[in-house]
Each structure stands twice: as structure tokens, then as C-alpha cells.
Amino acid sequence: MTKSATPAYQAQQWWHTDIIDMRPGEIRYRGYPIEELIGNVGFADMVWLMTRGELPNRPQAALLETALMSAVDHGPQAPSIAIARMAMTCGGSLNNAMASAVNVLDDVHGGAGEQAVELYQSILEYQAGGYTLEIAVQEGITTWQRERTKIIPGFGHRFHPVDPRGPRLLQLVEEAAERGEVAGHFVAIAREIERQLIAMKGKPIPLNIDGATAVIYAELGFPAPLARGLFCLSRSVGILAHAWEQQCQGGRNKGPLPKGWLWPYAGPAPRPVPPRA
Amino acid sequence: MTKSATPAYQAQQWWHTDIIDMRPGEIRYRGYPIEELIGNVGFADMVWLMTRGELPNRPQAALLETALMSAVDHGPQAPSIAIARMAMTCGGSLNNAMASAVNVLDDVHGGAGEQAVELYQSILEYQAGGYTLEIAVQEGITTWQRERTKIIPGFGHRFHPVDPRGPRLLQLVEEAAERGEVAGHFVAIAREIERQLIAMKGKPIPLNIDGATAVIYAELGFPAPLARGLFCLSRSVGILAHAWEQQCQGGRNKGPLPKGWLWPYAGPAPRPVPPRA
Amino acid sequence: MTKSATPAYQAQQWWHTDIIDMRPGEIRYRGYPIEELIGNVGFADMVWLMTRGELPNRPQAALLETALMSAVDHGPQAPSIAIARMAMTCGGSLNNAMASAVNVLDDVHGGAGEQAVELYQSILEYQAGGYTLEIAVQEGITTWQRERTKIIPGFGHRFHPVDPRGPRLLQLVEEAAERGEVAGHFVAIAREIERQLIAMKGKPIPLNIDGATAVIYAELGFPAPLARGLFCLSRSVGILAHAWEQQCQGGRNKGPLPKGWLWPYAGPAPRPVPPRA
Amino acid sequence: MTKSATPAYQAQQWWHTDIIDMRPGEIRYRGYPIEELIGNVGFADMVWLMTRGELPNRPQAALLETALMSAVDHGPQAPSIAIARMAMTCGGSLNNAMASAVNVLDDVHGGAGEQAVELYQSILEYQAGGYTLEIAVQEGITTWQRERTKIIPGFGHRFHPVDPRGPRLLQLVEEAAERGEVAGHFVAIAREIERQLIAMKGKPIPLNIDGATAVIYAELGFPAPLARGLFCLSRSVGILAHAWEQQCQGGRNKGPLPKGWLWPYAGPAPRPVPPRA
């Protein structure tokens, strides 16, 4: 029996990875020894290396870092943040509160960035097929609304008439494009979507944080699902901060409303338990 | 009824925070407008601002960033990483896999850093009370083992005879102390613990990643529970990378062993269901 | 300002429910006082009352109970069970282990029951439109494979040539149908799917536990998403039992393979960290 | 190399269990074939078999079932229930909502039952050592408050002056004790604790649901940690029912307060981002 056919080899192979190599006293990520990475690369570099396989150049790392730092928190009315705070009063540790909260960064709460990258990429494909930017965006929006949903991911906000993060992030991407650090295709697409949405709706449906960070992730070449994953990393910071603040404030079994408040009940009127058939 | 006595105010007050202020079109963290933070501060700065209330200076941010980037992953034999990979084959999204995995960064798997900060701080208190470093460390270890557990948190590794991250991280902290960026009390404490453990055990029980990052967190003034929270942020990167790699590899319902392998059963022998009393 | 227009009322209304009504000293579920329910209704009755709004009759409760008890566990090679056991060695409590495990009962691992109910219901609609059972099943399978996926949910097993739970559960449903306790439409549909799959594949693709419990849930009138929710309740029992057994066995940071085993690394060869552009 | 020394055997052994045995076409729990269990034992029997190793007799199963059905829900002001409802509006599935919610059934929210069993058992040990019930309870309370916390687990409620579940559950246990189905030691202990707390506090600190179900779990011989695990099973029913009701109600990103409500911010006043040292 050759080594590769042994059950032991097969069991180990079941967990094979391209990310990390280890021997006693030695740890390498993507081939780089950890003791050389420490002190030489930053946290955003490490996020890139781990998810992409190579180190980014400095402008790439700077843009990634900007996307990560810009989406950390949107306050305790966001379900994820409220959940982190409530969880922290139930007796678990910060890791438990972070888990319950990150878990809800799903399609509706944390998935718009992933969807926006998909939309942007579909539009770039129309352009690659020979369409002008304007027509490609029209096709992209029409197809999205027909095949996915009426909601254009990454645009519009229920609270902010203009999300202050959107314009600032786009400006930074455009500056990077002018310096040749990114191609700038996706920022142009986002601008054109915004322009067409104004025409369609008769009012601004401005780029929101998911749409703006999706521009960065798309410019940097991240696959769409990682836009969600990176948002989870980013929002984990706000989740941690609020969980910790709640721990410092104290409290036990924090409900959504102050203690003593009750909800209205709209079910069947009081009734006795009947005999059973 | 004054405004502060209204039920509506009380309901809002139930969610009061010092972290984030929001009005339509405006978001401020700790008083700083988001559009000024974007492009001017990094991700580690933001982690610090959100959890501590003020921005760090650049050396502080650099050390925090180093701690965060150094603990991202320890491979698929770690329960958190294995869970992330298994979760990803069950049909959920990256946020779900990250949640199930971060959740297990609890006392045993992710809590050693928090415990190490507590140990280091207790030793510094002995020093503040007039003990020499050597005696303070003796007292700290003795008290910890009497009141908590025999395991000295942050020291020893079941796999690495020397964890390559430990010496490199301590070196960076000592350099920062020489430049006056941190006080250096905790790196001295960690060195002395290591020295005494050799004497106690007759062999090196080297500083591990939890003990080393705990030195940084303690030098930077983070409260002990945040050492666990920051580890969760850090390890979330490895969790994300492995979950994503697994998604790219494909697979459905990935168990711990290759398909077709069975576990040994050691319970009661086959038996019929008895009639019930 | 009328009472219903006050902010306080609106805040309470935000959490309105038809499930539970409470006053100090009084708790009613769906109108029934808890002290009358206690001692008079069983756990499965309560599951039904909470999710459906009314109490089941005894035969309905018996069938629900059978579905719940039959799917509790499929051993530690199932990702959910392995995760529960690994989680338990990381320092958290049973609730944390249960959470990380239930979380992965998603589309692939726990969603087949929900999908099977959808498939069965679509076939019943074809029958309601005048098709024979045979043609309705053909249409149902064809449409499912065209619009959803090639995999027919609830049929086939990677391990069991015949899942011993399937025939026994169908037999019980058929006996209930003969007694007039359920209509029996869905058990007939499942039998016909099984028959056609043999013809299509040239070998048995037998009903599995998801497909069999889906027959029961459909016969009892549960909406499809609850088939997944009820499976989570059921599998939570196995998750709890394995987490507890692991706690009794002890162990710290249980990885997927025995301690000391390593995974094969297939990424870039060892390389130094390069200077950065 | 003997079979037991092969790496393959060791890998399988890593996952050994006494709970479930499987071969193709065959599943046994604790030795019982699944097809014999189906139709012959109920859901509570299965919970007992899986966690304890043997089938309960009918009175034992009935008491367990009563404990499980009595604690399913305490309304949307409970953090677990609110989290389940909020999670459901973020785009995940029922399993994800259940996970985020069960996760917070930790020491404070779901751990009182476990603690109450520990307290009761410590009192029974004092009795076994020769103390009268009265003295044993005094010792138990004093020791608990000295070594653990001032809060006597299982007694008192912030909302109900008398928890309607407590008296009814104790009554059922006493009836079971009169029939010789349980010993009745723990119901007597709970009654005496209640009596002494009135004397200590000058007002009733009545038995709550955690304390009452803990009496049942203790009478039935469950180890203390399983009281928490069984509570998780029980409360999962309410969590599921509320998550499902929320899904039927619809909504996106449900925060703790109605849309448009804001929290008060009490952090630093608006300020510009400073230059960095």
C-alpha cells in the first residue's frame, strides 16, 4: 500500500488546505513564515493574504483597510448590534455575543454588499460584450429586477437621505483610479447606477455603505461572497464595542424594551384547556 | 410630564450609548464624523476608537495591529477552524459559518489571553505593593494556581516546543518600550514568568500566542475581557479564509473524517425495545 | 392623543404577538392558562399549540411526536453532532454548543425536509388540477429538477441502502390514514416518487429520514419552513446528548483528528516576505 | 501492527460514542433499533434515552415531559425570544434564528435551573450527613451565598409575584411522590427554601420556573448541567414559534424599537478628527 493510499493519509487529506502549513516550531501562511510577517505586514494585509493567497501592494491594502474601517457600526437599532448587547446580559462571554450577532448578518442585514458586487460584475460583463456604460447599467438593472428582486442592492437608505459614507468612499476610489492603483470600472458603474436611479425614481436613491464598500471590493478583485465575509469582519468591531459597553453598563436579561413594558397580545381570548379527542 | 419622564424617552434611553451618534445624513463615532475618519484612520485605529473611546497614537495603533495580525489562524485542527469549514458545507452563508466558529472561542479555546492579562495585572499589583519582580511573579503564579487552575494561561503549547510568534512579538514590545511607546512592565513580567516556569518544570514552557498578545493588550491598557474580544476579531480572519476555501473546494455535509468512515460504538449491545412499566 | 397613537403604545406594538399573553401572575399561550396546560398536555401538544395556534387532537400529536423522536441523531460523522462535541471542549456551556450545532442545520444539512414538503405540496396541486397521481409526480419531479436542482429532496442516502426509519414511518402514516386520522395524500405521493425514481435510476433511491418526516409534517398540515424548524427541535436532542457525552469524556480543544495529526498543505512553497510596493 | 494500533483505528476512536451505533441500513440508539423505537416510544422517552442511556418508565417520562412543556416561552421581552424574532428579519433561516437565540440561554438567562439543581443537591448532601431538612437548607443557602452569589437560583421573579407554573409543577411532583414514582426529597427541599426565604426577606420570594423544573430534573436524577440543556430544548419551542410568527409577519432588519426611533448618545461632543502623533 503506497503512502497516499493509507487510511491515515486519507484522513489527513480530508483537511488539506492551501492556507497554512505547520510543523513543530514553524507556522507559515501561504508560504510566508509568521515571524517574518509579524512586524512587516498590517492587519488588512493579513486579511488579504489569508483570503486571496498573495500579499496586496500598499495601495490595495489601504483601500481594503478603508472599506473595513468604514462599516463597523450603525448603532443599536441595527439587529446585530442590539443582539450583541442583549446577549451580553444573559451571562455568556464576548465570543458568544459576537457569534449570535454575526450570525444575523445574513442576506437582508449583511448581504447587500455581496449582491452589489454581483450586480456590478454583471454590468461589467455587459460592457465587455460591447455595450456602453449607460446601456450596460440599464441591462444590469433590468435583469436584476427581473431575475432577483426589485431592490437594487447597495442603493437607498431607510434613514439617511444621503449616507455620509458613500460619497467619501467613492471619492477615495476615484483618487486611487486617477493614480492608476485600481481600474475604476466599478466606481463608474456605481455612479451611473445612481444617475439612472434618480431618473427612474424622480429622487436620489443614494449609494449606501454596502454599495460603496462593494465598489472597493469589486475594484480590488474580491469574489462577491467575500464582500459579505469582509463586512462580517468589519461589523464585528462594532458588535464587540457595543457588547463590551453593555457589559460595563451591567444589567441582566436585557429585553428590547425597558423592564416592566409588555407587548400587546392579539391571539385568542382567554379560554380553558378543552378535553382532547 | 417632562420630556425625560415620557415612556418614549425611557424606551430610547434603554438603548443609550457613548459610541455612536446618528442623525439623518450624519454618523459620528465618539464624536468624530465618519466622513473625516474615512481616509484618515486605519482599521486598527477604528478598533481602538470603538472599544476605548479615543483614537490611539500611531505607535499604539501599530502594536494593536501587530497583535491582531499575528493570531489569525492555527490551522484546521483547531476546533474553530474545523467548525467553520464543516459549517460551510451545510448550506449556510459565510456569516453563519463565522458565527458557529467564533462562538467556540470560549474559555479554553480563546480565553487564555483574557486570563493571561488578569494574571499579568495581578503581578503588577504585587509590584505596586512593593514586591520585587521576582517575588511578585512567584506570588502571582502561586495565587493563580491556588484560586484558579494549575494551568498558567499563555504559557506552553501542545504542538510547538517554541511558538515562533512569541519571541518575535516580545521583541517588538521591547523595542517599543525602548522607544518609550509603552512602559514595558508586562513584557518584563512575561519574561520572568517564563524564567520561573523553566525552573519549576525543568524544561521550557514557552510563551504562546495568547500569552504574547496578552502582553501587548496589557501594555496598551486594554481591560482583560477585551483580550478575548480582540482575539475573536483576529481569529475571525482565519475563520473566514478557511470557510471561503472550503466553499471553493465544495462538498456537502463535511464530517470530521472522510466519508464512509465510522466511529466505534461502545454502548449497550443490540437489544430489543422492552415493554414499558 | 389617543392611546393607540402614543409613542409608548407604538413601541409595545412593535413586539405584538398572538402566541403569549402575560400579566403579573398570569401566563396564557394562545389563550390557555399555563397552569391548566401543565399536567394536561404533552410536549408535542405544546410544540403544535405554539406553532399552529390550536391544540392537536391525540392522533395528530402522536404522529408529530413520532416525527420528532425519529430524527434525533445520525452520529458524530454528521457535521452538527461533530460541531457540538468539538464546541463542548472549548470551554462554553451546553447552550453554546447547541447553538453552534443547530446553526448548521441549514439548506444542505437540515433543509431537505422543508424542500420535500414543498415538492409534495406541488404534486398535490397538480393532482388538484386534475392530474393522476402518476402524472402529477412526473410533473412535480420534472419541474423541481428544472427550477431547483437535480437532487430530489428526501430521497437517497449516501450511507444507508435502505434508511430503516423510512419504511417504518410510512407504515405508521398509512395506518393513521386507514383510521382516518390523516388524509394519506402525501404518503401516496412519497410512495409514487419512490416508484418512479427506481424506474428512472434503475435502482432504489429510497426515502430517507427527511423525506419520511416530511410526509408526516405535510399530512399534519405544517407549512414547509416549519419542517426545518421541527427538525432543529428533533436534532437538538442528539446534539445535546453528544455534547453532554463529550463533556463527561473530557478533553480540551478537540479537533477533527487525533492530537498530533496534521493536514497536508498544498499552497505556495516556503518563501520570504517580500518588500512591498 | 495490531488493528487497534493503526492510525485509521485511532482516527475513528477519536469519535467513539456510547450513544449511537450504525451500519448500512441499521441504526441503534443505546442498543435499541430505531425501527422498534419508532411507534413505541415518545419524544420525552427519546430525550431520556439519549442523555441517560436507558429508557425511562412511564411516570418518569411523564414528569420529564411536563418539565419540558412548561418552560417553552416567556414572551418577546425575554432576550432569547426577541433575538429569534429580530434574527428572522435579517434574511437567514429558522435554524439560524434558533441558534442565535439558544446561544444566549447562558448563566443568567438559562442557567438558573442548573444552579438550582446544584443547590438542591448540596442540601440533600447535608441531609445525608445527618442534618434535619431545616438545618440542611440553612446550611445550603448560607454556603451558596458565601461561595457563589447572593441570588438564590430558582426563586423570585422580576415580573410575577407568584409564578403560576411553580405551584402547579410542585403539586404534580408531590402527587408523583405520593404514588412512589419519585422520592420527593427535592420537592421538600424546595418547599423549605421557599419557607425560609419568606422568613429572611419578610415577603414571599416564590419558586420560579427554573426552580420548579429543577425540582423535577433533580427528582428524576439528571445531573445539574443537563437542567440547562433540557431548558434549551424546551425554550427552543418558543424560540421556533416566535421566529416563525415573525417570518409570517414579515419585516426587514427589525430593531428593538420601531423604525425611526433613535437612541440617546452620551459620548463626546462633536469634534474633528485630530492630526495623529
Short mmCIF file of C-alpha atoms in Angstrom, two decimals, chain A:
data_model
loop_
_atom_site.label_atom_id
_atom_site.label_comp_id
_atom_site.label_asym_id
_atom_site.label_seq_id
_atom_site.Cartn_x
_atom_site.Cartn_y
_atom_site.Cartn_z
CA MET A 1 0.00 0.00 0.00
CA THR A 2 1.56 3.31 -1.04
CA LYS A 3 1.60 6.12 1.45
CA SER A 4 -1.10 8.05 -0.40
CA ALA A 5 -3.45 5.09 -0.19
CA THR A 6 -3.26 4.60 3.57
CA PRO A 7 -6.32 5.42 5.62
CA ALA A 8 -4.22 7.74 7.77
CA TYR A 9 -3.18 9.75 4.73
CA GLN A 10 -6.76 9.91 3.55
CA ALA A 11 -7.91 11.18 6.92
CA GLN A 12 -5.29 13.91 6.89
CA GLN A 13 -6.06 14.72 3.27
CA TRP A 14 -9.68 15.29 4.28
CA TRP A 15 -8.48 18.52 5.88
CA HIS A 16 -5.98 19.69 3.26
CA THR A 17 -5.55 23.42 2.81
CA ASP A 18 -3.54 25.95 0.82
CA ILE A 19 -3.64 28.50 3.62
CA ILE A 20 -1.44 27.35 6.46
CA ASP A 21 1.48 24.98 6.84
CA MET A 22 2.69 23.91 10.23
CA ARG A 23 5.48 21.91 11.80
CA PRO A 24 6.55 21.98 15.45
CA GLY A 25 8.03 25.43 15.94
CA GLU A 26 7.08 26.60 12.47
CA ILE A 27 3.98 28.34 11.08
CA ARG A 28 3.69 29.60 7.50
CA TYR A 29 0.73 31.32 5.87
CA ARG A 30 0.72 30.94 2.10
CA GLY A 31 4.40 30.05 2.39
CA TYR A 32 5.45 33.08 4.47
CA PRO A 33 6.89 32.39 7.94
CA ILE A 34 4.82 34.04 10.67
CA GLU A 35 7.84 35.56 12.38
CA GLU A 36 8.66 37.47 9.18
CA LEU A 37 5.10 38.61 8.67
CA ILE A 38 4.89 39.94 12.24
CA GLY A 39 6.16 43.50 12.28
CA ASN A 40 6.20 43.73 8.48
CA VAL A 41 2.61 43.45 7.38
CA GLY A 42 -0.58 45.00 8.75
CA PHE A 43 -3.93 43.54 9.67
CA ALA A 44 -5.51 44.38 6.32
CA ASP A 45 -2.52 42.81 4.54
CA MET A 46 -3.15 39.67 6.55
CA VAL A 47 -6.87 39.66 5.68
CA TRP A 48 -5.87 39.87 2.01
CA LEU A 49 -3.15 37.22 2.25
CA MET A 50 -5.42 34.77 4.02
CA THR A 51 -8.38 35.16 1.66
CA ARG A 52 -6.57 35.82 -1.64
CA GLY A 53 -3.33 33.87 -1.39
CA GLU A 54 -0.85 36.69 -2.04
CA LEU A 55 0.08 39.89 -0.26
CA PRO A 56 -1.52 43.08 -1.58
CA ASN A 57 0.52 46.07 -2.61
CA ARG A 58 0.25 49.08 -0.34
CA PRO A 59 -2.49 50.96 -2.24
CA GLN A 60 -4.59 47.80 -2.34
CA ALA A 61 -4.14 47.27 1.38
CA ALA A 62 -5.04 50.90 2.06
CA LEU A 63 -8.31 50.64 0.13
CA LEU A 64 -9.21 47.37 1.82
CA GLU A 65 -8.48 48.93 5.18
CA THR A 66 -10.73 51.87 4.35
CA ALA A 67 -13.59 49.57 3.43
CA LEU A 68 -13.12 47.62 6.65
CA MET A 69 -12.98 50.66 8.93
CA SER A 70 -15.97 52.41 7.36
CA ALA A 71 -18.67 49.81 8.10
CA VAL A 72 -18.01 48.95 11.72
CA ASP A 73 -21.24 50.21 13.26
CA HIS A 74 -24.66 51.65 12.61
CA GLY A 75 -25.92 51.87 16.15
CA PRO A 76 -28.11 49.82 18.49
CA GLN A 77 -31.19 49.97 16.27
CA ALA A 78 -29.38 47.56 13.92
CA PRO A 79 -30.44 44.00 14.84
CA SER A 80 -26.85 42.76 15.01
CA ILE A 81 -25.82 45.44 17.49
CA ALA A 82 -28.96 45.07 19.61
CA ILE A 83 -28.48 41.31 19.71
CA ALA A 84 -24.86 41.70 20.85
CA ARG A 85 -25.95 43.97 23.71
CA MET A 86 -28.84 41.75 24.77
CA ALA A 87 -26.69 38.63 24.58
CA MET A 88 -24.10 40.17 26.85
CA THR A 89 -26.63 40.47 29.68
CA CYS A 90 -27.53 36.77 29.54
CA GLY A 91 -24.33 35.52 31.12
CA GLY A 92 -22.11 34.46 28.23
CA SER A 93 -18.77 35.87 27.13
CA LEU A 94 -17.85 38.32 24.38
CA ASN A 95 -17.27 35.49 21.91
CA ASN A 96 -20.83 34.24 22.46
CA ALA A 97 -22.34 37.69 21.99
CA MET A 98 -20.27 38.21 18.85
CA ALA A 99 -21.45 34.86 17.47
CA SER A 100 -25.15 35.48 17.99
CA ALA A 101 -24.74 38.89 16.35
CA VAL A 102 -22.51 38.00 13.38
CA ASN A 103 -24.90 35.15 12.66
CA VAL A 104 -27.65 37.58 11.64
CA LEU A 105 -25.50 39.41 9.08
CA ASP A 106 -27.39 37.38 6.52
CA ASP A 107 -28.95 38.18 3.13
CA VAL A 108 -31.02 41.12 4.34
CA HIS A 109 -28.80 42.62 7.05
CA GLY A 110 -25.33 41.93 5.71
CA GLY A 111 -25.79 40.51 2.24
CA ALA A 112 -26.33 43.70 0.21
CA GLY A 113 -22.60 44.10 -0.39
CA GLU A 114 -22.32 40.61 -1.86
CA GLN A 115 -25.35 41.28 -4.05
CA ALA A 116 -23.99 44.67 -5.15
CA VAL A 117 -20.71 43.09 -6.26
CA GLU A 118 -22.72 40.58 -8.28
CA LEU A 119 -24.73 43.39 -9.88
CA TYR A 120 -21.62 45.45 -10.68
CA GLN A 121 -19.86 42.44 -12.17
CA SER A 122 -22.86 41.62 -14.35
CA ILE A 123 -22.76 45.18 -15.69
CA LEU A 124 -19.04 44.98 -16.41
CA GLU A 125 -19.75 41.83 -18.40
CA TYR A 126 -22.28 43.72 -20.49
CA GLN A 127 -19.61 46.33 -21.11
CA ALA A 128 -17.11 43.63 -22.02
CA GLY A 129 -19.70 42.42 -24.53
CA GLY A 130 -19.61 45.79 -26.27
CA TYR A 131 -22.37 47.78 -24.53
CA THR A 132 -21.83 51.39 -23.48
CA LEU A 133 -21.79 52.08 -19.77
CA GLU A 134 -25.28 53.56 -19.96
CA ILE A 135 -26.82 50.61 -21.77
CA ALA A 136 -24.90 48.09 -19.69
CA VAL A 137 -26.28 49.61 -16.50
CA GLN A 138 -29.80 49.61 -17.94
CA GLU A 139 -29.43 45.94 -18.83
CA GLY A 140 -27.91 45.14 -15.47
CA ILE A 141 -30.70 46.80 -13.52
CA THR A 142 -33.45 45.34 -15.69
CA THR A 143 -32.06 41.85 -15.45
CA TRP A 144 -31.52 42.14 -11.70
CA GLN A 145 -35.08 43.28 -11.11
CA ARG A 146 -36.48 40.54 -13.33
CA GLU A 147 -34.41 37.66 -12.00
CA ARG A 148 -33.67 38.67 -8.42
CA THR A 149 -35.68 41.41 -6.74
CA LYS A 150 -36.95 44.94 -7.18
CA ILE A 151 -34.48 46.17 -4.59
CA ILE A 152 -31.24 47.38 -6.19
CA PRO A 153 -28.63 46.24 -3.65
CA GLY A 154 -26.34 48.93 -2.29
CA PHE A 155 -28.60 51.88 -3.06
CA GLY A 156 -31.08 53.69 -0.86
CA HIS A 157 -31.28 54.00 2.90
CA ARG A 158 -34.28 53.97 5.18
CA PHE A 159 -32.68 56.51 7.48
CA HIS A 160 -30.08 58.64 5.69
CA PRO A 161 -31.21 60.82 2.73
CA VAL A 162 -27.51 60.77 1.82
CA ASP A 163 -25.34 58.19 3.55
CA PRO A 164 -22.27 60.23 4.52
CA ARG A 165 -20.01 57.25 3.93
CA GLY A 166 -20.94 56.77 0.28
CA PRO A 167 -19.60 59.97 -1.32
CA ARG A 168 -16.42 59.92 0.73
CA LEU A 169 -15.62 56.32 -0.16
CA LEU A 170 -16.30 56.86 -3.88
CA GLN A 171 -14.06 59.91 -3.82
CA LEU A 172 -11.20 57.83 -2.41
CA VAL A 173 -11.71 55.16 -5.06
CA GLU A 174 -11.68 57.77 -7.81
CA GLU A 175 -8.47 59.23 -6.47
CA ALA A 176 -6.96 55.74 -6.44
CA ALA A 177 -8.13 55.23 -10.02
CA GLU A 178 -6.52 58.51 -11.07
CA ARG A 179 -3.26 57.29 -9.56
CA GLY A 180 -3.67 54.05 -11.50
CA GLU A 181 -4.00 51.96 -8.36
CA VAL A 182 -7.35 50.48 -9.42
CA ALA A 183 -9.05 50.41 -12.80
CA GLY A 184 -12.04 52.48 -11.77
CA HIS A 185 -14.60 50.46 -13.74
CA PHE A 186 -16.79 49.79 -10.74
CA VAL A 187 -16.86 53.30 -9.37
CA ALA A 188 -18.03 54.46 -12.81
CA ILE A 189 -20.72 51.76 -12.76
CA ALA A 190 -21.89 52.84 -9.31
CA ARG A 191 -22.06 56.48 -10.37
CA GLU A 192 -24.10 55.55 -13.44
CA ILE A 193 -26.49 53.36 -11.40
CA GLU A 194 -27.02 56.28 -9.06
CA ARG A 195 -27.70 58.58 -12.02
CA GLN A 196 -30.21 56.22 -13.60
CA LEU A 197 -31.99 55.56 -10.31
CA ILE A 198 -32.58 59.30 -9.92
CA ALA A 199 -34.11 59.36 -13.40
CA MET A 200 -36.22 56.25 -12.66
CA LYS A 201 -37.47 57.29 -9.24
CA GLY A 202 -37.52 61.07 -9.64
CA LYS A 203 -35.46 61.41 -6.47
CA PRO A 204 -32.00 60.41 -5.28
CA ILE A 205 -31.61 56.78 -4.21
CA PRO A 206 -28.10 57.34 -2.94
CA LEU A 207 -25.33 54.82 -2.66
CA ASN A 208 -25.24 53.31 0.82
CA ILE A 209 -22.40 51.74 2.81
CA ASP A 210 -22.94 48.30 1.28
CA GLY A 211 -22.91 49.68 -2.25
CA ALA A 212 -19.87 51.83 -1.56
CA THR A 213 -17.75 49.14 0.06
CA ALA A 214 -18.86 46.78 -2.72
CA VAL A 215 -17.26 49.21 -5.20
CA ILE A 216 -14.00 48.86 -3.30
CA TYR A 217 -14.22 45.08 -3.01
CA ALA A 218 -15.02 44.79 -6.73
CA GLU A 219 -12.20 47.15 -7.73
CA LEU A 220 -9.83 45.05 -5.62
CA GLY A 221 -10.98 41.84 -7.29
CA PHE A 222 -12.68 40.13 -4.35
CA PRO A 223 -15.25 37.48 -5.30
CA ALA A 224 -18.77 38.52 -4.35
CA PRO A 225 -19.27 36.19 -1.35
CA LEU A 226 -16.20 37.68 0.32
CA ALA A 227 -17.92 41.08 0.34
CA ARG A 228 -20.25 39.55 2.91
CA GLY A 229 -17.41 37.92 4.79
CA LEU A 230 -15.41 41.15 4.92
CA PHE A 231 -18.48 43.02 6.12
CA CYS A 232 -18.74 40.48 8.93
CA LEU A 233 -15.14 41.24 9.92
CA SER A 234 -15.84 44.94 9.82
CA ARG A 235 -19.13 44.91 11.70
CA SER A 236 -17.60 42.57 14.28
CA VAL A 237 -15.76 45.63 15.57
CA GLY A 238 -18.97 47.49 16.32
CA ILE A 239 -20.52 44.34 17.70
CA LEU A 240 -17.57 43.90 20.05
CA ALA A 241 -17.61 47.56 21.12
CA HIS A 242 -21.32 47.52 21.94
CA ALA A 243 -21.15 44.17 23.70
CA TRP A 244 -18.32 45.49 25.83
CA GLU A 245 -20.11 48.77 26.57
CA GLN A 246 -23.14 46.77 27.64
CA GLN A 247 -21.01 44.60 29.90
CA CYS A 248 -19.65 47.74 31.54
CA GLN A 249 -23.17 49.17 31.92
CA GLY A 250 -24.30 45.91 33.57
CA GLY A 251 -27.83 44.60 33.52
CA ARG A 252 -29.40 41.16 33.46
CA ASN A 253 -31.61 39.74 30.72
CA LYS A 254 -31.90 42.97 28.76
CA GLY A 255 -35.07 42.83 26.69
CA PRO A 256 -35.84 45.06 23.74
CA LEU A 257 -37.99 47.42 25.83
CA PRO A 258 -37.46 48.72 29.38
CA LYS A 259 -38.32 46.35 32.20
CA GLY A 260 -41.98 46.17 33.00
CA TRP A 261 -43.12 47.03 29.49
CA LEU A 262 -45.38 44.46 27.91
CA TRP A 263 -46.27 43.65 24.35
CA PRO A 264 -49.87 43.68 23.09
CA TYR A 265 -51.34 40.23 22.65
CA ALA A 266 -53.65 39.70 19.70
CA GLY A 267 -54.34 35.97 19.84
CA PRO A 268 -57.37 34.02 21.07
CA ALA A 269 -59.22 35.34 24.12
CA PRO A 270 -58.72 33.59 27.46
CA ARG A 271 -60.11 30.07 27.30
CA PRO A 272 -59.93 26.86 29.33
CA VAL A 273 -57.97 23.86 28.12
CA PRO A 274 -60.55 21.60 26.43
CA PRO A 275 -60.88 17.84 26.78
CA ARG A 276 -58.93 16.13 23.99
CA ALA A 277 -60.23 14.00 21.13
#
